[in-house]
Amino acid sequence: MAIRINDMKIDPLIAFRRTKSLPLLAVVTLVACVLSSCGTTSSLKGTHGEAITSTRRFSKVTVQDFRLSIPNVGEKVNASKVYFADQIATAIRKTGRFANVGRNSKADANMLVIDGAITKYEEGNPTLRFFIGMGAGSSFFESDVNFHDGEGTPVGKIKVDKNSWALGGGIAAGQNPQAFMDGAADKIAEEAAKLAK
């Protein structure tokens, strides 16, 4: 016996399988949306957002302290300027791709310089994230990361845009700007390694 839907005959078993997979599809879509809402660290792009086409390679890199383009409201926010740069330098050293990785070193023409500005930093409230979720007590970290040579010629940029998991619980409670900086530093180091000699 077939079921007629919109003047089409559909086998009952096929119709049942299709309707049974809809809830699974909805859950998968919801999970994908939630995970993507945790933000990103972009790939290295040109100064206008285009793909990098530079063939320039570097054997040395220095990471400068970051600037704050937000009000300096607290010790953790101020410390993030140095912490983020330290994490990036440490992650770059771990790649082993550069002969020399410095911090706030004087740059020359053959040195890759990484610096930038922290544009958003919010600790949020881990208790609200754990028990309520849905954006309550969210934490945020955003930064513009610039790559240029020692003479200031731009090589590219990376955009860091991170926020805590929206649904709450233990995962969201444990997400804070420090964790976002650590994860972003690994991605930045990975992208920097592509410019190593």
Coordinates of C-alpha atoms in Angstrom, one line a residue:
M1 CA 0.0 0.0 0.0
A2 CA 1.5 3.4 -1.0
I3 CA 0.9 6.8 0.5
R4 CA 0.1 9.6 -1.9
I5 CA 1.9 12.9 -1.0
N6 CA 1.6 15.8 -3.4
D7 CA 0.4 13.5 -6.2
M8 CA 3.5 11.3 -5.7
K9 CA 3.4 7.7 -4.5
I10 CA 5.9 7.0 -1.7
D11 CA 6.5 3.6 -0.2
P12 CA 5.5 3.7 3.6
L13 CA 8.9 2.4 4.6
I14 CA 10.7 5.2 2.8
A15 CA 8.3 7.8 4.3
F16 CA 8.9 6.4 7.8
R17 CA 12.7 6.5 7.3
R18 CA 12.6 10.1 6.1
T19 CA 10.6 11.3 9.0
K20 CA 12.7 9.4 11.5
S21 CA 15.9 11.1 10.2
L22 CA 14.5 14.6 10.6
P23 CA 15.0 14.8 14.3
L24 CA 18.6 13.6 13.9
L25 CA 19.2 16.1 11.1
A26 CA 17.8 18.9 13.4
V27 CA 20.1 17.8 16.3
V28 CA 23.2 17.7 14.0
T29 CA 22.3 21.2 12.6
L30 CA 21.8 22.6 16.1
V31 CA 25.1 21.2 17.3
A32 CA 26.9 22.6 14.3
C33 CA 25.4 26.0 14.9
V34 CA 26.3 26.0 18.6
L35 CA 29.9 24.9 18.0
S36 CA 30.4 27.5 15.3
S37 CA 29.2 30.1 17.7
C38 CA 32.3 29.5 19.8
G39 CA 34.2 31.7 17.3
T40 CA 37.2 31.3 15.1
T41 CA 40.8 32.2 14.5
S42 CA 41.0 33.0 10.8
S43 CA 43.8 31.8 8.4
L44 CA 46.5 34.3 7.5
K45 CA 45.0 36.7 4.9
G46 CA 46.2 39.7 3.0
T47 CA 45.6 43.1 4.3
H48 CA 42.3 43.3 2.4
G49 CA 41.1 39.8 3.3
E50 CA 42.5 38.2 0.1
A51 CA 44.5 34.9 0.1
I52 CA 48.2 35.4 0.8
T53 CA 50.3 35.3 -2.4
S54 CA 53.6 36.5 -0.9
T55 CA 56.6 34.3 -1.6
R56 CA 58.6 36.1 1.1
R57 CA 60.1 33.7 3.7
F58 CA 61.7 34.5 7.0
S59 CA 64.2 32.7 9.3
K60 CA 63.6 34.9 12.3
V61 CA 60.4 36.1 14.0
T62 CA 59.7 38.5 16.9
V63 CA 56.4 38.8 18.7
Q64 CA 55.7 42.3 20.1
D65 CA 53.4 43.0 23.1
F66 CA 49.8 43.6 21.9
R67 CA 48.0 46.9 22.3
L68 CA 44.6 47.4 23.9
S69 CA 41.9 49.1 21.9
I70 CA 39.5 48.7 24.7
P71 CA 39.3 50.4 28.1
N72 CA 41.9 49.0 30.5
V73 CA 39.5 47.7 33.1
G74 CA 41.4 45.4 35.4
E75 CA 44.6 43.6 35.9
K76 CA 43.7 40.6 33.7
V77 CA 42.9 42.8 30.7
N78 CA 46.2 44.7 31.1
A79 CA 48.2 41.5 31.5
S80 CA 46.6 40.0 28.4
K81 CA 48.8 42.3 26.2
V82 CA 51.9 40.4 27.4
Y83 CA 50.3 37.0 28.0
F84 CA 48.9 36.7 24.4
A85 CA 52.2 37.7 22.9
D86 CA 54.1 35.2 25.1
Q87 CA 51.7 32.4 24.1
I88 CA 52.2 33.1 20.4
A89 CA 56.0 33.2 20.8
T90 CA 55.9 29.9 22.8
A91 CA 53.7 28.2 20.2
I92 CA 56.0 29.4 17.3
R93 CA 59.1 28.0 19.1
K94 CA 57.3 24.6 19.4
T95 CA 57.0 24.4 15.7
G96 CA 60.8 24.5 15.3
R97 CA 60.4 26.3 11.9
F98 CA 62.3 29.5 12.8
A99 CA 66.0 29.8 13.7
N100 CA 65.2 32.6 16.1
V101 CA 62.0 33.5 17.9
G102 CA 62.2 36.7 20.0
R103 CA 59.9 38.8 22.1
N104 CA 59.9 42.6 21.6
S105 CA 63.2 42.2 19.7
K106 CA 64.5 45.0 17.5
A107 CA 63.4 44.0 14.0
D108 CA 65.4 44.1 10.8
A109 CA 64.3 43.7 7.2
N110 CA 64.6 40.0 7.2
M111 CA 62.5 39.4 10.3
L112 CA 58.8 38.6 10.5
V113 CA 57.1 40.8 13.1
I114 CA 53.9 39.8 14.7
D115 CA 51.9 42.3 16.7
G116 CA 48.4 43.6 17.0
A117 CA 45.5 44.9 19.2
I118 CA 43.2 43.2 21.6
T119 CA 39.7 44.5 20.6
K120 CA 37.5 42.7 23.1
Y121 CA 38.2 41.0 26.4
E122 CA 35.4 39.9 28.8
E123 CA 35.9 37.3 31.6
G124 CA 32.1 36.9 31.9
N125 CA 30.7 34.8 34.8
P126 CA 31.6 31.0 34.9
T127 CA 28.7 30.3 37.4
L128 CA 26.1 31.8 35.1
R129 CA 27.6 30.0 32.1
F130 CA 27.5 26.7 34.0
F131 CA 24.0 26.9 35.4
I132 CA 22.1 29.1 32.9
G133 CA 23.9 29.2 29.6
M134 CA 22.1 30.7 26.6
G135 CA 24.6 33.6 26.6
A136 CA 24.3 34.4 30.3
G137 CA 27.8 35.3 31.7
S138 CA 29.5 34.7 28.3
S139 CA 33.2 35.3 28.0
F140 CA 34.8 36.9 24.9
F141 CA 38.2 37.4 23.4
E142 CA 38.8 39.2 20.1
S143 CA 42.1 40.4 18.5
D144 CA 43.6 41.7 15.3
V145 CA 46.9 40.0 14.7
N146 CA 49.3 41.7 12.2
F147 CA 52.2 40.1 10.3
H148 CA 54.7 42.5 8.7
D149 CA 58.5 42.6 8.0
G150 CA 60.9 44.6 10.1
E151 CA 60.5 47.6 7.8
G152 CA 56.7 47.7 8.4
T153 CA 55.7 46.2 5.0
P154 CA 52.4 44.2 5.6
V155 CA 52.5 40.5 5.0
G156 CA 49.0 39.6 6.3
K157 CA 46.6 39.5 9.2
I158 CA 44.6 37.1 11.3
K159 CA 41.3 37.8 13.1
V160 CA 40.7 36.1 16.4
D161 CA 37.0 36.1 17.4
K162 CA 36.2 33.7 20.3
N163 CA 33.3 33.4 22.7
S164 CA 32.1 30.8 25.2
W165 CA 29.8 27.9 24.3
A166 CA 26.2 29.2 24.3
L167 CA 24.5 26.1 25.9
G168 CA 26.2 26.4 29.2
G169 CA 27.4 23.5 31.4
G170 CA 30.9 22.5 32.2
I171 CA 32.3 23.2 28.8
A172 CA 31.1 26.8 28.8
A173 CA 32.1 27.4 32.4
G174 CA 35.7 26.4 31.6
Q175 CA 36.0 28.7 28.6
N176 CA 37.7 32.1 29.4
P177 CA 39.9 34.6 27.5
Q178 CA 43.1 32.8 28.6
A179 CA 41.9 29.5 27.1
F180 CA 40.9 31.4 23.9
M181 CA 44.3 33.1 23.7
D182 CA 46.1 29.7 24.1
G183 CA 44.0 28.2 21.3
A184 CA 44.5 31.2 19.0
A185 CA 48.2 31.2 19.7
D186 CA 48.5 27.6 18.3
K187 CA 46.6 28.6 15.1
I188 CA 48.7 31.8 14.7
A189 CA 51.9 29.7 15.1
E190 CA 50.7 27.3 12.4
E191 CA 50.0 30.1 10.0
A192 CA 53.4 31.8 10.8
A193 CA 55.2 28.5 10.1
K194 CA 54.0 28.8 6.4
L195 CA 56.3 31.9 6.1
A196 CA 59.4 30.2 7.5
K197 CA 62.4 29.6 5.2

